[in-house]
CSV table of C-alpha atoms in Angstrom, one decimal:
chain,number,residue,atom,x,y,z
A,12,MET,CA,-24.0,-25.1,40.2
A,13,LYS,CA,-27.5,-24.2,38.9
A,14,ARG,CA,-30.0,-27.2,39.0
A,15,GLU,CA,-30.9,-27.0,35.8
A,16,LEU,CA,-27.4,-27.8,34.7
A,17,GLU,CA,-27.2,-30.2,37.3
A,18,LEU,CA,-30.3,-32.5,36.1
A,19,SER,CA,-29.4,-32.3,32.5
A,20,LEU,CA,-25.8,-33.5,32.8
A,21,LEU,CA,-27.4,-36.5,34.8
A,22,HIS,CA,-30.3,-37.2,32.2
A,23,ARG,CA,-27.7,-37.1,29.3
A,24,PHE,CA,-25.7,-39.7,31.3
A,25,PHE,CA,-28.3,-42.2,32.0
A,26,ALA,CA,-29.8,-41.6,28.1
A,27,ALA,CA,-26.5,-42.5,27.1
A,28,HIS,CA,-25.7,-45.4,29.4
A,29,GLU,CA,-29.0,-46.8,28.6
A,30,ALA,CA,-28.3,-46.6,25.2
A,31,LYS,CA,-24.7,-47.8,25.7
A,32,THR,CA,-23.1,-44.8,24.1
A,33,THR,CA,-21.2,-41.9,25.2
A,34,ASP,CA,-20.7,-38.4,23.4
A,35,LEU,CA,-19.2,-38.8,19.8
A,36,ALA,CA,-17.8,-36.3,17.2
A,37,ASP,CA,-19.0,-36.2,13.7
A,38,GLU,CA,-16.0,-37.9,12.7
A,39,ILE,CA,-12.2,-39.3,13.6
A,40,TYR,CA,-9.7,-36.7,13.2
A,41,HIS,CA,-6.3,-37.2,12.9
A,42,ALA,CA,-3.4,-35.1,13.5
A,43,PRO,CA,0.2,-34.7,12.4
A,44,ALA,CA,2.8,-36.1,14.9
A,45,SER,CA,5.0,-33.0,13.7
A,46,GLY,CA,2.6,-30.7,15.6
A,47,TYR,CA,4.3,-31.9,18.8
A,48,THR,CA,7.9,-31.8,17.8
A,49,ASP,CA,8.1,-29.1,15.1
A,50,PRO,CA,10.3,-26.1,16.4
A,51,GLU,CA,8.2,-23.3,14.1
A,52,LEU,CA,4.8,-24.6,14.9
A,53,SER,CA,6.1,-24.2,18.5
A,54,ARG,CA,7.3,-20.5,18.0
A,55,LEU,CA,3.8,-19.8,16.1
A,56,GLU,CA,1.8,-21.2,19.2
A,57,TRP,CA,4.2,-19.2,21.8
A,58,GLU,CA,3.5,-15.7,19.9
A,59,GLN,CA,0.0,-15.9,19.3
A,60,LEU,CA,-1.8,-18.3,21.3
A,61,PHE,CA,0.2,-17.3,24.5
A,62,ARG,CA,1.9,-14.0,24.2
A,63,ALA,CA,-1.1,-12.2,22.0
A,64,GLY,CA,-3.8,-13.8,24.2
A,65,PRO,CA,-5.7,-13.1,26.0
A,66,VAL,CA,-5.1,-16.0,28.3
A,67,VAL,CA,-6.6,-17.2,32.0
A,68,VAL,CA,-3.9,-16.5,34.2
A,69,GLY,CA,-5.7,-17.3,37.7
A,70,LEU,CA,-8.8,-17.4,39.8
A,71,SER,CA,-10.4,-14.5,41.4
A,72,ALA,CA,-9.8,-16.7,44.8
A,73,ASP,CA,-6.2,-15.8,44.0
A,74,LEU,CA,-6.6,-12.4,45.1
A,75,PRO,CA,-9.0,-13.0,47.7
A,76,ASP,CA,-8.1,-9.2,49.6
A,77,LEU,CA,-7.5,-5.8,48.7
A,78,SER,CA,-3.7,-5.6,48.4
A,79,SER,CA,-3.1,-9.3,47.9
A,80,TYR,CA,-0.9,-10.1,44.9
A,81,LEU,CA,0.0,-13.4,42.7
A,82,THR,CA,3.0,-13.7,40.4
A,83,THR,CA,3.3,-16.2,37.8
A,84,ASP,CA,4.7,-16.0,34.2
A,85,VAL,CA,3.5,-17.2,30.7
A,86,ALA,CA,5.2,-17.2,27.8
A,87,GLY,CA,8.9,-15.7,29.0
A,88,VAL,CA,6.8,-12.6,30.6
A,89,PRO,CA,6.8,-12.4,34.4
A,90,LEU,CA,3.2,-11.4,35.7
A,91,LEU,CA,2.6,-9.9,38.7
A,92,LEU,CA,-1.4,-9.8,39.5
A,93,VAL,CA,-2.5,-7.3,42.4
A,94,ARG,CA,-5.9,-6.3,43.1
A,95,GLY,CA,-5.9,-2.6,44.0
A,96,GLU,CA,-7.3,-0.7,46.9
A,97,ASP,CA,-10.1,0.1,44.7
A,98,GLY,CA,-10.9,-3.8,44.4
A,99,ALA,CA,-9.9,-4.4,40.7
A,100,ALA,CA,-7.4,-6.6,39.6
A,101,ARG,CA,-4.5,-5.6,37.7
A,102,CYS,CA,-1.7,-6.8,35.7
A,103,PHE,CA,2.1,-5.8,35.8
A,104,VAL,CA,5.1,-6.8,34.4
A,105,ASN,CA,6.9,-8.4,37.1
A,106,ALA,CA,10.1,-6.3,36.6
A,107,CYS,CA,11.5,-2.8,38.2
A,108,ARG,CA,12.0,-0.3,35.5
A,109,HIS,CA,15.5,0.6,37.1
A,110,ARG,CA,17.1,-2.8,35.9
A,111,GLY,CA,14.6,-5.0,35.4
A,112,ALA,CA,14.8,-7.1,38.8
A,113,ARG,CA,11.2,-9.0,40.1
A,114,VAL,CA,9.8,-6.7,42.4
A,115,ALA,CA,7.8,-9.8,44.1
A,116,GLU,CA,7.6,-13.4,44.5
A,117,GLU,CA,5.2,-16.0,44.9
A,118,ARG,CA,1.9,-14.8,46.8
A,119,GLY,CA,0.9,-12.6,49.7
A,120,THR,CA,-0.8,-9.2,50.6
A,121,LEU,CA,1.0,-6.2,50.5
A,122,ARG,CA,1.8,-4.1,53.6
A,123,ARG,CA,3.8,-1.1,52.4
A,124,ALA,CA,5.2,-1.3,48.7
A,125,PHE,CA,6.9,-3.9,46.1
A,126,LYS,CA,10.3,-3.2,46.9
A,127,CYS,CA,13.1,-4.2,44.0
A,128,PRO,CA,15.7,-6.7,45.7
A,129,TYR,CA,18.7,-5.2,44.0
A,130,HIS,CA,18.1,-1.1,44.8
A,131,ALA,CA,15.0,-1.2,46.4
A,132,TRP,CA,13.0,1.0,44.5
A,133,CYS,CA,9.2,0.8,45.4
A,134,TYR,CA,6.2,0.6,44.0
A,135,ASP,CA,2.5,0.9,45.1
A,136,VAL,CA,-0.2,-1.5,44.9
A,137,HIS,CA,-1.4,0.4,41.2
A,138,GLY,CA,2.0,0.2,40.4
A,139,THR,CA,3.3,3.4,41.2
A,140,LEU,CA,7.0,4.4,41.3
A,141,MET,CA,7.1,5.3,45.1
A,142,GLY,CA,10.9,6.3,45.5
A,143,GLN,CA,14.6,5.6,44.7
A,144,PRO,CA,15.9,5.1,48.2
A,145,LEU,CA,19.8,6.7,48.8
A,146,SER,CA,19.9,7.5,45.0
A,147,GLN,CA,21.3,11.0,46.2
A,148,GLY,CA,19.9,12.7,43.0
A,149,GLY,CA,20.8,10.4,40.5
A,150,PHE,CA,17.6,10.2,38.8
A,151,ALA,CA,16.8,13.7,38.6
A,152,GLY,CA,14.9,14.2,35.6
A,153,LEU,CA,13.7,11.2,35.6
A,154,ASP,CA,9.6,11.0,34.5
A,155,ASN,CA,8.5,9.2,37.8
A,156,ASP,CA,5.1,9.5,36.7
A,157,ALA,CA,6.1,7.1,33.4
A,158,SER,CA,8.2,4.8,35.5
A,159,GLY,CA,5.7,2.9,37.3
A,160,LEU,CA,5.5,-0.9,36.6
A,161,VAL,CA,4.6,-1.8,33.1
A,162,GLU,CA,0.7,-2.5,33.0
A,163,LEU,CA,-0.6,-5.4,31.1
A,164,PRO,CA,-4.6,-5.5,29.6
A,165,CYS,CA,-6.3,-7.8,32.7
A,166,VAL,CA,-9.9,-8.4,33.0
A,167,GLU,CA,-11.7,-10.1,36.2
A,168,SER,CA,-14.8,-11.8,34.9
A,169,SER,CA,-16.9,-15.1,36.4
A,170,GLY,CA,-14.5,-15.8,38.5
A,171,VAL,CA,-11.4,-15.8,36.6
A,172,LEU,CA,-8.7,-13.4,35.5
A,173,LEU,CA,-7.4,-12.8,32.2
A,174,ALA,CA,-4.4,-11.3,30.9
A,175,ARG,CA,-2.6,-10.5,27.9
A,176,PRO,CA,1.2,-11.2,28.4
A,177,GLY,CA,2.5,-9.7,25.1
A,178,GLY,CA,0.6,-6.5,26.0
A,179,GLY,CA,-1.7,-4.4,23.1
A,180,GLU,CA,-5.6,-4.3,23.4
A,181,PRO,CA,-7.8,-4.2,26.1
A,182,ILE,CA,-9.7,-7.6,26.9
A,183,ARG,CA,-13.2,-7.7,26.3
A,184,ALA,CA,-14.1,-10.5,28.5
A,185,ASP,CA,-17.4,-11.2,26.7
A,186,GLU,CA,-15.1,-11.9,23.6
A,187,ALA,CA,-12.8,-13.9,25.6
A,188,LEU,CA,-14.5,-16.3,27.7
A,189,GLY,CA,-18.1,-16.1,25.3
A,190,ASP,CA,-20.7,-18.5,26.7
A,191,MET,CA,-18.2,-19.8,29.3
A,192,ALA,CA,-18.7,-16.8,31.4
A,193,GLY,CA,-21.8,-17.7,32.6
A,194,GLU,CA,-21.3,-21.4,32.9
A,195,LEU,CA,-18.0,-20.7,35.4
A,196,ALA,CA,-20.4,-18.0,37.0
A,197,GLN,CA,-22.2,-20.7,38.5
A,198,HIS,CA,-19.5,-22.0,40.4
A,199,GLY,CA,-18.6,-19.1,42.8
A,200,LEU,CA,-14.8,-19.1,42.1
A,201,ALA,CA,-14.1,-16.5,44.4
A,202,ASP,CA,-15.3,-17.7,47.3
A,203,TYR,CA,-12.4,-20.5,47.0
A,204,HIS,CA,-9.4,-20.5,49.2
A,205,HIS,CA,-5.8,-21.5,48.2
A,206,PHE,CA,-4.3,-24.5,49.5
A,207,THR,CA,-1.0,-25.5,47.6
A,208,ASP,CA,0.8,-25.6,44.5
A,209,VAL,CA,2.5,-28.0,42.9
A,210,GLU,CA,5.2,-27.2,39.7
A,211,GLY,CA,7.7,-29.0,37.2
A,212,THR,CA,9.1,-29.2,34.1
A,213,TRP,CA,8.6,-32.3,31.9
A,214,ASP,CA,10.1,-33.9,28.6
A,215,LEU,CA,6.5,-33.6,26.7
A,216,ASN,CA,4.6,-31.0,24.6
A,217,TRP,CA,2.4,-28.5,26.1
A,218,LYS,CA,-1.1,-29.9,24.4
A,219,LEU,CA,-0.3,-33.6,25.3
A,220,GLY,CA,-0.5,-32.6,29.0
A,221,VAL,CA,-4.0,-30.8,28.2
A,222,ASP,CA,-5.1,-33.7,26.0
A,223,GLY,CA,-4.9,-36.3,29.2
A,224,PHE,CA,-7.5,-34.3,31.0
A,225,LEU,CA,-9.9,-34.2,28.0
A,226,GLU,CA,-10.7,-37.8,28.0
A,227,ALA,CA,-11.6,-40.6,30.3
A,228,TYR,CA,-10.8,-43.7,27.8
A,229,HIS,CA,-7.5,-44.1,29.1
A,230,ALA,CA,-8.9,-44.5,32.5
A,231,PHE,CA,-9.5,-48.1,32.7
A,232,ALA,CA,-6.1,-49.1,31.4
A,233,LEU,CA,-3.5,-46.5,32.7
A,234,HIS,CA,-5.6,-45.6,36.1
A,235,ARG,CA,-6.5,-49.3,36.4
A,236,ASP,CA,-5.0,-48.9,40.3
A,237,THR,CA,-6.2,-45.4,40.8
A,238,ILE,CA,-8.8,-43.9,39.7
A,239,GLY,CA,-9.7,-46.1,37.0
A,240,GLN,CA,-11.2,-48.4,40.2
A,241,ASP,CA,-13.6,-45.5,40.7
A,242,PHE,CA,-14.4,-43.9,37.3
A,243,LEU,CA,-16.5,-44.9,34.6
A,244,THR,CA,-14.7,-45.0,30.8
A,245,THR,CA,-17.9,-44.3,29.1
A,246,PRO,CA,-20.5,-42.4,28.9
A,247,ALA,CA,-18.5,-39.2,29.3
A,248,LEU,CA,-20.2,-36.0,28.2
A,249,PHE,CA,-18.6,-32.7,26.1
A,250,ASP,CA,-20.3,-29.5,25.4
A,251,PRO,CA,-18.0,-26.7,23.5
A,252,PHE,CA,-18.3,-23.2,24.2
A,253,GLY,CA,-16.7,-21.5,21.3
A,254,GLN,CA,-12.8,-22.1,22.0
A,255,HIS,CA,-13.4,-23.7,25.6
A,256,GLY,CA,-15.0,-26.5,26.3
A,257,ARG,CA,-16.3,-28.6,29.4
A,258,PHE,CA,-15.9,-32.1,29.6
A,259,ALA,CA,-17.9,-34.3,32.4
A,260,PRO,CA,-16.6,-37.5,33.1
A,261,PHE,CA,-18.3,-39.6,36.3
A,262,ARG,CA,-17.6,-41.8,38.8
A,263,ARG,CA,-19.4,-45.5,39.3
A,264,THR,CA,-21.6,-44.2,42.3
A,265,VAL,CA,-23.6,-42.3,40.0
A,266,LEU,CA,-25.2,-45.3,39.0
A,267,GLY,CA,-27.0,-45.6,42.3
A,268,LEU,CA,-28.9,-42.6,41.5
A,269,ARG,CA,-31.0,-44.4,39.0
A,270,ASP,CA,-33.2,-45.6,41.7
A,271,ARG,CA,-33.7,-42.8,44.0
A,272,PRO,CA,-36.2,-39.7,43.2
A,273,GLU,CA,-35.1,-37.0,41.0
A,274,GLU,CA,-35.1,-34.5,43.6
A,275,GLU,CA,-32.8,-36.5,45.1
A,276,TRP,CA,-30.1,-36.1,42.6
A,277,THR,CA,-27.1,-34.5,43.2
A,278,PHE,CA,-24.2,-34.1,40.3
A,279,PHE,CA,-21.4,-33.8,42.7
A,280,PRO,CA,-19.8,-36.0,44.1
A,281,HIS,CA,-20.8,-38.4,41.4
A,282,GLY,CA,-19.2,-36.5,38.5
A,283,VAL,CA,-16.5,-34.1,37.9
A,284,LEU,CA,-16.5,-30.8,35.7
A,285,VAL,CA,-13.4,-30.5,33.7
A,286,TYR,CA,-13.2,-26.9,31.9
A,287,SER,CA,-10.6,-26.5,28.9
A,288,LEU,CA,-9.8,-22.8,29.0
A,289,PHE,CA,-8.1,-22.1,25.8
A,290,PRO,CA,-5.4,-22.5,25.0
A,291,HIS,CA,-3.3,-23.9,28.0
A,292,VAL,CA,-5.2,-24.1,31.2
A,293,VAL,CA,-7.9,-27.0,32.7
A,294,LEU,CA,-9.9,-26.4,35.3
A,295,MET,CA,-11.2,-28.9,37.3
A,296,ILE,CA,-14.1,-28.8,40.3
A,297,ALA,CA,-13.9,-32.2,41.6
A,298,ALA,CA,-15.8,-34.5,43.2
A,299,THR,CA,-14.8,-33.5,46.8
A,300,GLY,CA,-16.0,-29.9,45.9
A,301,HIS,CA,-12.4,-28.9,45.7
A,302,ALA,CA,-11.1,-26.8,42.5
A,303,GLU,CA,-7.7,-27.7,40.6
A,304,PHE,CA,-6.1,-25.0,38.4
A,305,TRP,CA,-4.0,-26.9,35.8
A,306,GLU,CA,-1.4,-24.9,33.3
A,307,PHE,CA,0.3,-25.9,30.6
A,308,LEU,CA,2.8,-24.2,29.4
A,309,PRO,CA,5.3,-24.2,26.4
A,310,VAL,CA,9.1,-23.7,27.0
A,311,PRO,CA,10.7,-21.6,24.3
A,312,ASP,CA,12.2,-23.0,21.1
A,313,GLN,CA,11.9,-26.3,22.9
A,314,PRO,CA,8.5,-28.2,21.4
A,315,HIS,CA,9.6,-31.2,24.0
A,316,ARG,CA,9.6,-29.2,26.8
A,317,ALA,CA,6.0,-28.0,28.9
A,318,ARG,CA,6.2,-26.2,32.5
A,319,VAL,CA,3.2,-28.1,34.2
A,320,ARG,CA,2.1,-26.4,37.4
A,321,VAL,CA,-1.0,-26.8,39.3
A,322,ARG,CA,-3.4,-24.6,42.2
A,323,PHE,CA,-5.0,-26.2,44.2
A,324,PHE,CA,-8.3,-24.5,46.3
A,325,THR,CA,-10.3,-25.6,48.9
A,326,PRO,CA,-14.2,-24.8,48.8
A,327,THR,CA,-14.1,-23.3,52.8
A,328,GLU,CA,-11.3,-22.4,54.3
A,329,VAL,CA,-9.0,-25.1,56.2
A,330,THR,CA,-8.8,-23.8,59.9
A,331,SER,CA,-8.0,-27.4,61.5
A,332,ASP,CA,-5.4,-30.6,61.7
A,333,LYS,CA,-8.2,-32.7,60.5
A,334,GLN,CA,-9.1,-30.6,57.4
A,335,GLN,CA,-5.4,-30.0,56.6
A,336,THR,CA,-5.0,-34.1,56.3
A,337,PHE,CA,-8.1,-34.2,54.4
A,338,TRP,CA,-7.0,-32.1,51.6
A,339,GLN,CA,-3.2,-32.8,51.7
A,340,ARG,CA,-4.3,-36.4,51.1
A,341,ASN,CA,-6.3,-35.1,48.0
A,342,VAL,CA,-3.5,-33.5,46.7
A,343,GLU,CA,-1.2,-36.4,47.1
A,344,PHE,CA,-3.7,-38.8,45.4
A,345,ILE,CA,-4.5,-36.2,42.8
A,346,THR,CA,-0.5,-36.0,41.8
A,347,ARG,CA,0.1,-39.3,42.0
A,348,VAL,CA,-2.6,-39.7,39.4
A,349,VAL,CA,-1.3,-36.9,37.3
A,350,ILE,CA,2.4,-36.7,37.8
A,351,GLU,CA,2.9,-40.3,38.4
A,352,GLU,CA,1.0,-41.8,35.5
A,353,ASP,CA,-0.4,-39.2,32.8
A,354,LEU,CA,3.0,-37.2,32.7
A,355,PRO,CA,5.0,-40.0,32.5
A,356,GLN,CA,3.1,-41.7,29.8
A,357,ALA,CA,2.8,-38.5,27.7
A,358,ALA,CA,6.8,-38.3,27.7
A,359,VAL,CA,7.0,-41.8,26.4
A,360,ILE,CA,4.5,-40.5,23.7
A,361,GLN,CA,6.4,-37.4,22.9
A,362,ALA,CA,9.9,-39.4,22.7
A,363,ASN,CA,8.2,-42.0,20.4
A,364,LEU,CA,6.6,-39.0,17.7
A,365,ALA,CA,10.1,-37.3,17.9
A,366,SER,CA,11.3,-40.4,16.6
A,367,GLY,CA,10.0,-39.3,13.2
A,368,MET,CA,8.5,-42.5,12.5
A,369,LEU,CA,4.8,-42.1,13.5
A,370,PRO,CA,3.4,-40.1,10.8
A,371,GLU,CA,0.0,-38.7,12.8
A,372,VAL,CA,-2.0,-39.3,16.3
A,373,VAL,CA,-5.6,-40.3,15.8
A,374,PHE,CA,-8.4,-39.3,17.7
A,375,GLY,CA,-11.5,-40.9,17.7
A,376,ARG,CA,-14.9,-40.1,17.7
A,377,ASN,CA,-15.6,-41.2,21.1
A,378,GLU,CA,-12.8,-38.2,22.2
A,379,PRO,CA,-14.9,-35.0,21.5
A,380,ALA,CA,-13.4,-33.1,24.1
A,381,LEU,CA,-9.8,-33.7,22.6
A,382,ILE,CA,-11.1,-33.0,18.8
A,383,HIS,CA,-12.2,-30.1,19.7
A,384,PHE,CA,-9.3,-28.6,21.4
A,385,GLU,CA,-7.1,-29.6,18.6
A,386,ARG,CA,-9.1,-28.3,15.9
A,387,THR,CA,-9.4,-25.2,18.1
A,388,VAL,CA,-5.5,-25.2,18.1
A,389,ALA,CA,-5.7,-25.4,14.4
A,390,GLU,CA,-8.1,-22.7,13.8
A,391,ARG,CA,-6.4,-20.2,16.0
A,392,LEU,CA,-2.9,-20.3,14.3
A,393,ARG,CA,-1.9,-18.1,11.4
A,394,SER,CA,1.3,-18.3,9.1
A,395,GLU,CA,3.5,-15.1,9.0
A,396,SER,CA,1.5,-14.6,5.9
A,397,GLY,CA,-2.1,-14.7,7.3
A,398,ALA,CA,-2.7,-18.2,6.3
A,399,PRO,CA,-4.0,-20.5,8.4
A,400,VAL,CA,-1.3,-23.0,8.9
A,401,ALA,CA,-1.4,-26.2,6.8
A,402,LEU,CA,0.8,-28.5,8.9
A,403,ARG,CA,-2.0,-28.6,11.5
A,404,GLN,CA,-5.0,-28.9,8.6
A,405,VAL,CA,-5.1,-32.3,8.2
A,406,ALA,CA,-8.6,-33.6,6.8
A,407,SER,CA,-10.1,-36.4,8.7
A,408,ARG,CA,-10.7,-39.8,6.6
């Protein structure tokens, strides 16, 4: 993290604290409750935001070595991310060209070949078909050069991996990330080390999952027995980066910096950086220095369901039992906060919105990151005619 950014955030925090204010949006924002329940809107989000992309699908640290790979899926497309022998990151459809079985699971480093579990067709790290064991000439005449794994547009930039799950045009990182590229590059995301994953499916709209990370206003109430004892509800800082954004809440310990010389000021461990990587990823650089890669993915035809996945990354390699215990306790604490407090509350909200008795939800001026996210979703969606989706465009009052 550059010193210039570090000091800028701290000065802004202390100025807001002195003025007894926080970063504020220009106006209150109203959004229809149907934005979380309407199947047609959910279909448009699925197709336009997730399949058409591009979307962030991982960190460079997910592919730490040549021939390392990661499997994931977005918008119903099984993805296989691989770092080739040339060092480039590639993305393939994780499906054998014979009958469609998955050729890889979870993550690892390829030793010889990706092998289909159904008929043992083999593919190399670049997706090329290598062989069809025991086929007895049954595929003579098949163009093997055209029968490799289906490759999808993919690019690596500033420590993140982007892909276009539905295929299509190549991805331009400068357009996809914009000014966020320079911000992310400060954190050396390629140098992190994967620690563990947690995932599950919840009865909530995917946007409600993202919402929970983009304001600290609820910390004193919902999290009063956990992070509410450590984190300040206000001030909190927000900066937009095109369709993305950076939200920065602070721990109470930051107040102790006021009486210390500026050269001793540090952002960590007193603050947290929460990056909203549009549409569905929340990347958090925590006060302890670890990184959390949260994904909130819609379930097709079910606007009330979302898959929630988080990958934990440590700033250094875990080489001792003491380190293992320390980071495991961090994982358990964070999952308690999100999975036992945030997500159950979001599920209750989803059920109430589905009742049809609430016409809208309201975002206050003290929730600028949320307003930016909601408005960006609205602006990105288009109806079949190409016009903006009126359902999501509710004027502020």
